[in-house]
XYZ file of C-alpha atoms in Angstrom:
294
model
C -17.211 30.579 -6.639
C -13.667 31.478 -7.366
C -12.172 29.431 -10.719
C -8.730 29.899 -12.226
C -7.035 28.567 -14.925
C -4.916 28.408 -18.351
C -5.141 26.719 -21.228
C -1.752 26.300 -24.504
C -2.933 28.787 -27.399
C -5.943 29.761 -25.573
C -7.759 26.593 -26.136
C -10.177 24.186 -24.533
C -10.406 21.351 -26.438
C -8.641 18.738 -25.507
C -5.567 17.385 -27.855
C -3.641 14.550 -28.366
C 0.378 15.354 -29.177
C 3.348 12.736 -29.671
C 5.478 15.089 -30.535
C 7.513 15.530 -27.013
C 7.803 13.424 -23.993
C 5.113 15.316 -22.198
C 3.286 18.278 -23.185
C 1.081 20.618 -20.547
C -2.591 21.047 -22.557
C -4.080 23.486 -19.244
C -4.017 24.018 -15.639
C -6.450 25.522 -13.298
C -8.566 25.299 -9.357
C -12.014 25.592 -8.575
C -12.937 26.653 -4.995
C -16.671 27.002 -3.780
C -17.941 28.761 -1.690
C -21.240 29.428 -1.621
C -22.490 27.843 -5.257
C -23.992 24.913 -4.404
C -22.778 22.221 -7.089
C -20.499 22.135 -9.667
C -20.957 19.093 -12.019
C -18.373 17.284 -14.666
C -19.592 14.816 -16.726
C -17.997 13.720 -19.737
C -18.988 10.230 -20.833
C -16.272 9.381 -23.026
C -13.681 10.540 -21.213
C -11.106 12.900 -22.695
C -7.767 11.971 -25.452
C -5.342 13.246 -22.587
C -4.514 12.394 -18.982
C -5.535 14.425 -16.362
C -4.446 14.931 -12.244
C -6.614 16.413 -9.695
C -5.693 17.447 -6.451
C -8.408 18.466 -3.948
C -6.998 20.520 -1.596
C -9.595 21.234 1.159
C -13.328 19.925 1.556
C -14.146 16.358 -0.438
C -15.126 15.644 -4.071
C -17.057 13.139 -5.499
C -15.788 10.718 -8.497
C -17.718 8.125 -9.968
C -15.208 5.528 -11.579
C -16.674 2.988 -14.016
C -20.736 4.352 -14.173
C -22.432 7.097 -12.886
C -23.601 4.642 -9.752
C -19.904 3.740 -8.560
C -19.384 6.615 -6.039
C -16.149 7.458 -4.175
C -15.972 10.182 -1.733
C -12.242 11.714 -2.018
C -11.345 14.302 0.672
C -8.204 16.721 0.976
C -4.945 15.260 0.561
C -5.297 12.608 -2.327
C -5.031 13.157 -5.932
C -6.847 11.277 -8.856
C -5.907 10.605 -12.403
C -7.486 10.034 -15.431
C -6.587 8.587 -18.382
C -7.123 8.881 -22.254
C -10.871 7.903 -23.067
C -11.442 6.955 -19.381
C -15.304 7.807 -18.015
C -15.797 11.253 -16.569
C -18.229 11.835 -13.996
C -17.686 14.496 -10.404
C -19.381 16.447 -9.059
C -17.637 19.256 -5.761
C -20.411 20.865 -3.603
C -20.343 24.388 -2.024
C -21.372 23.207 1.362
C -18.167 20.646 1.693
C -16.040 23.632 0.946
C -14.056 22.547 -2.276
C -10.947 23.790 -3.193
C -9.868 21.317 -6.287
C -6.368 21.851 -8.435
C -6.248 19.891 -11.759
C -3.521 19.750 -14.937
C -4.472 17.971 -18.426
C -1.201 16.640 -20.062
C -0.380 14.549 -22.773
C 2.882 13.386 -24.785
C 4.326 10.303 -26.444
C 6.164 8.170 -23.183
C 3.530 9.293 -20.699
C 3.011 5.961 -19.340
C 6.501 5.152 -18.901
C 7.196 8.484 -17.055
C 4.265 7.999 -14.811
C 5.334 4.805 -13.751
C 9.423 5.948 -13.308
C 7.972 7.946 -10.225
C 6.131 5.470 -9.038
C 2.757 5.664 -10.830
C 1.603 2.376 -11.495
C -1.093 1.413 -14.214
C -3.889 0.180 -11.517
C -3.735 3.671 -9.434
C -6.582 5.627 -9.427
C -6.880 7.633 -5.874
C -3.461 7.952 -4.068
C -2.650 9.906 -0.799
C -0.224 12.886 -0.766
C -1.097 14.864 2.091
C -2.120 18.353 2.405
C 0.473 20.146 1.620
C 0.845 23.802 0.230
C 3.640 23.061 -1.896
C 1.426 21.221 -4.752
C -0.576 24.063 -4.799
C 2.361 26.520 -5.448
C 2.624 24.701 -8.666
C -0.373 24.390 -9.912
C -1.171 27.834 -9.423
C 2.769 28.602 -10.930
C 1.431 26.277 -13.624
C -1.809 28.725 -13.940
C 0.086 31.977 -14.637
C 3.026 30.368 -16.689
C -0.111 29.020 -19.118
C -1.529 32.934 -18.713
C 1.006 34.645 -19.406
C 3.324 32.574 -22.165
C 6.550 33.859 -21.509
C 9.397 32.809 -23.367
C 10.288 28.761 -23.009
C 6.807 28.524 -21.082
C 5.927 25.122 -22.385
C 9.180 23.828 -21.434
C 8.853 25.678 -17.762
C 5.233 24.006 -17.464
C 6.887 19.884 -17.856
C 9.128 20.497 -15.662
C 6.427 22.135 -13.006
C 4.522 18.443 -14.134
C 7.688 16.634 -13.195
C 7.422 18.390 -10.039
C 4.314 17.643 -9.314
C 5.139 13.522 -10.203
C 8.292 13.890 -7.976
C 6.532 14.891 -4.939
C 3.798 12.134 -5.518
C 6.518 9.690 -6.153
C 8.091 10.511 -2.756
C 4.881 10.555 -0.710
C 3.758 7.464 -2.182
C 7.135 6.338 -1.509
C 7.101 7.334 2.322
C 3.308 6.057 2.661
C 4.740 2.408 1.696
C 7.345 2.691 3.799
C 5.760 3.633 7.001
C 3.019 0.559 5.888
C 5.923 -1.495 5.620
C 8.316 -1.204 8.887
C 4.234 -1.179 10.883
C 4.051 -4.209 9.133
C 7.189 -5.539 9.697
C 7.505 -4.567 13.708
C 3.825 -5.887 14.086
C 5.444 -9.468 13.033
C 8.556 -9.044 14.296
C 6.784 -8.760 17.713
C 4.414 -11.395 16.858
C 7.722 -13.835 16.061
C 9.340 -13.038 19.517
C 6.129 -13.092 21.407
C 5.761 -16.693 20.303
C 9.359 -17.528 21.230
C 9.075 -16.273 24.567
C 5.784 -17.749 24.892
C 5.830 -21.240 22.785
C 5.206 -23.655 25.375
C 2.095 -21.642 26.837
C -1.179 -22.158 25.868
C -1.431 -19.971 22.385
C -4.780 -18.739 20.982
C -3.763 -16.698 17.473
C -7.213 -15.162 17.290
C -6.650 -13.963 21.038
C -3.306 -12.558 20.304
C -4.406 -10.868 16.469
C -7.718 -9.354 18.986
C -4.692 -8.028 21.415
C -2.976 -5.946 18.476
C -5.861 -4.796 16.779
C -5.982 -7.560 14.158
C -8.310 -9.282 12.258
C -7.055 -12.892 12.424
C -7.153 -13.990 8.293
C -4.889 -10.506 7.897
C -2.398 -11.456 10.940
C -2.177 -14.791 9.518
C -1.696 -13.870 5.748
C 0.666 -11.017 6.732
C 2.967 -13.515 9.425
C 3.399 -16.315 6.453
C 4.745 -14.003 4.528
C 6.934 -12.346 7.123
C 7.854 -16.088 8.087
C 7.557 -17.955 5.595
C 4.850 -20.390 7.877
C 1.816 -19.775 9.416
C 1.828 -18.848 12.935
C 1.035 -21.709 14.309
C 3.768 -23.834 11.928
C 6.006 -21.678 13.354
C 4.842 -22.284 17.069
C 5.271 -25.665 16.242
C 8.988 -25.676 14.511
C 9.618 -23.924 18.056
C 8.374 -26.455 20.063
C 10.059 -29.981 18.174
C 13.543 -28.163 17.570
C 13.179 -27.795 21.752
C 12.722 -31.217 22.569
C 14.874 -32.110 19.969
C 17.462 -29.851 22.201
C 16.120 -31.818 25.415
C 15.926 -35.111 23.953
C 19.745 -34.902 22.733
C 21.213 -33.391 25.807
C 18.627 -34.283 28.894
C 17.003 -37.427 30.622
C 14.165 -36.260 30.898
C 11.259 -38.448 30.458
C 9.395 -38.105 26.938
C 6.482 -37.364 28.829
C 8.340 -34.248 30.841
C 10.329 -33.197 27.680
C 6.029 -33.174 25.994
C 4.707 -30.855 28.853
C 8.051 -28.722 28.607
C 7.871 -27.773 25.028
C 3.906 -27.448 26.044
C 2.011 -30.394 25.690
C 0.062 -31.798 27.733
C -0.421 -34.446 25.919
C 2.448 -36.811 25.198
C 0.554 -38.766 22.633
C -0.293 -36.491 20.796
C 3.205 -34.652 21.070
C 4.672 -38.120 19.747
C 2.582 -38.470 16.848
C 3.506 -34.263 16.189
C 7.541 -35.109 16.097
C 7.368 -37.742 14.575
C 5.405 -36.137 11.297
C 8.108 -33.523 11.945
C 11.181 -35.151 11.819
C 10.234 -39.049 10.130
C 10.583 -40.775 13.626
C 9.235 -40.834 17.240
C 10.657 -39.092 20.043
C 12.684 -42.262 21.655
C 13.829 -43.215 17.832
C 15.591 -40.049 18.325
C 16.987 -40.200 21.374
C 18.186 -43.551 20.920
C 19.550 -42.507 17.646
C 21.344 -39.695 19.045
C 23.252 -41.840 22.196
C 24.176 -44.364 18.958
C 25.471 -42.044 16.758
C 27.637 -39.805 19.794
C 28.729 -43.422 21.536
C 30.154 -44.701 17.942
C 28.007 -48.234 18.810
C 25.068 -49.322 17.708
C 22.084 -49.695 20.606
C 21.440 -53.138 21.144
């Protein structure tokens, strides 16, 4: 097993310091090779914050209680806040390599929020990067060597970690949003191009590898309407145009916009527009001629 760490004032005791916005208390790394297991158990947590980075392999974390196990893989960070239950294990067979840093201060919560680390974030993906390892190693070295202004430099290194976390988390969110927007835009275009056909929402969602409930929920957030409401709106809008500009019968218009049953179409049109298709056409023609129909 490889271990390397550094502690402020060479003290392993956790502490709370409210004299400054940020204070780094300790930093270190573990790399398990032949050692079978390295457990940590703090039922009452610590009084400072702890940020861990799984650089390779994986680690086993128990959040809230001992039975609740989460396997955290390489490229993820874990954040423990003061007085949170802590239990986690590293296993040599899984080639775990983990970096950690403890910090405190009088404005930590707001600082974390400013870097996009919200109060509910516990495990978050930042990617496997040598840059994270470089920052941790530099912090360890500063704590061990204690050169002039090293405490200030430690805070700057911690802020570098926060900045890189913020960039990565923002990038992940943007990628997710781009994917979501792209899928919903594709669905809307498909419905526009095929509104007159017999569209089955379940089949469309399955063809895109999405669950029906997930697709309907996100489509509604994207357009303000469920997929079927969106399709019906397109059908009725095009039926209005045909009623206004053509002499097609109600039955013909019904089939053109996708309804084989003219009676169902008329009922749906009335529900959407407050009037029947024939009454709508009559009113439009009356308004265009300037004279009421007899």
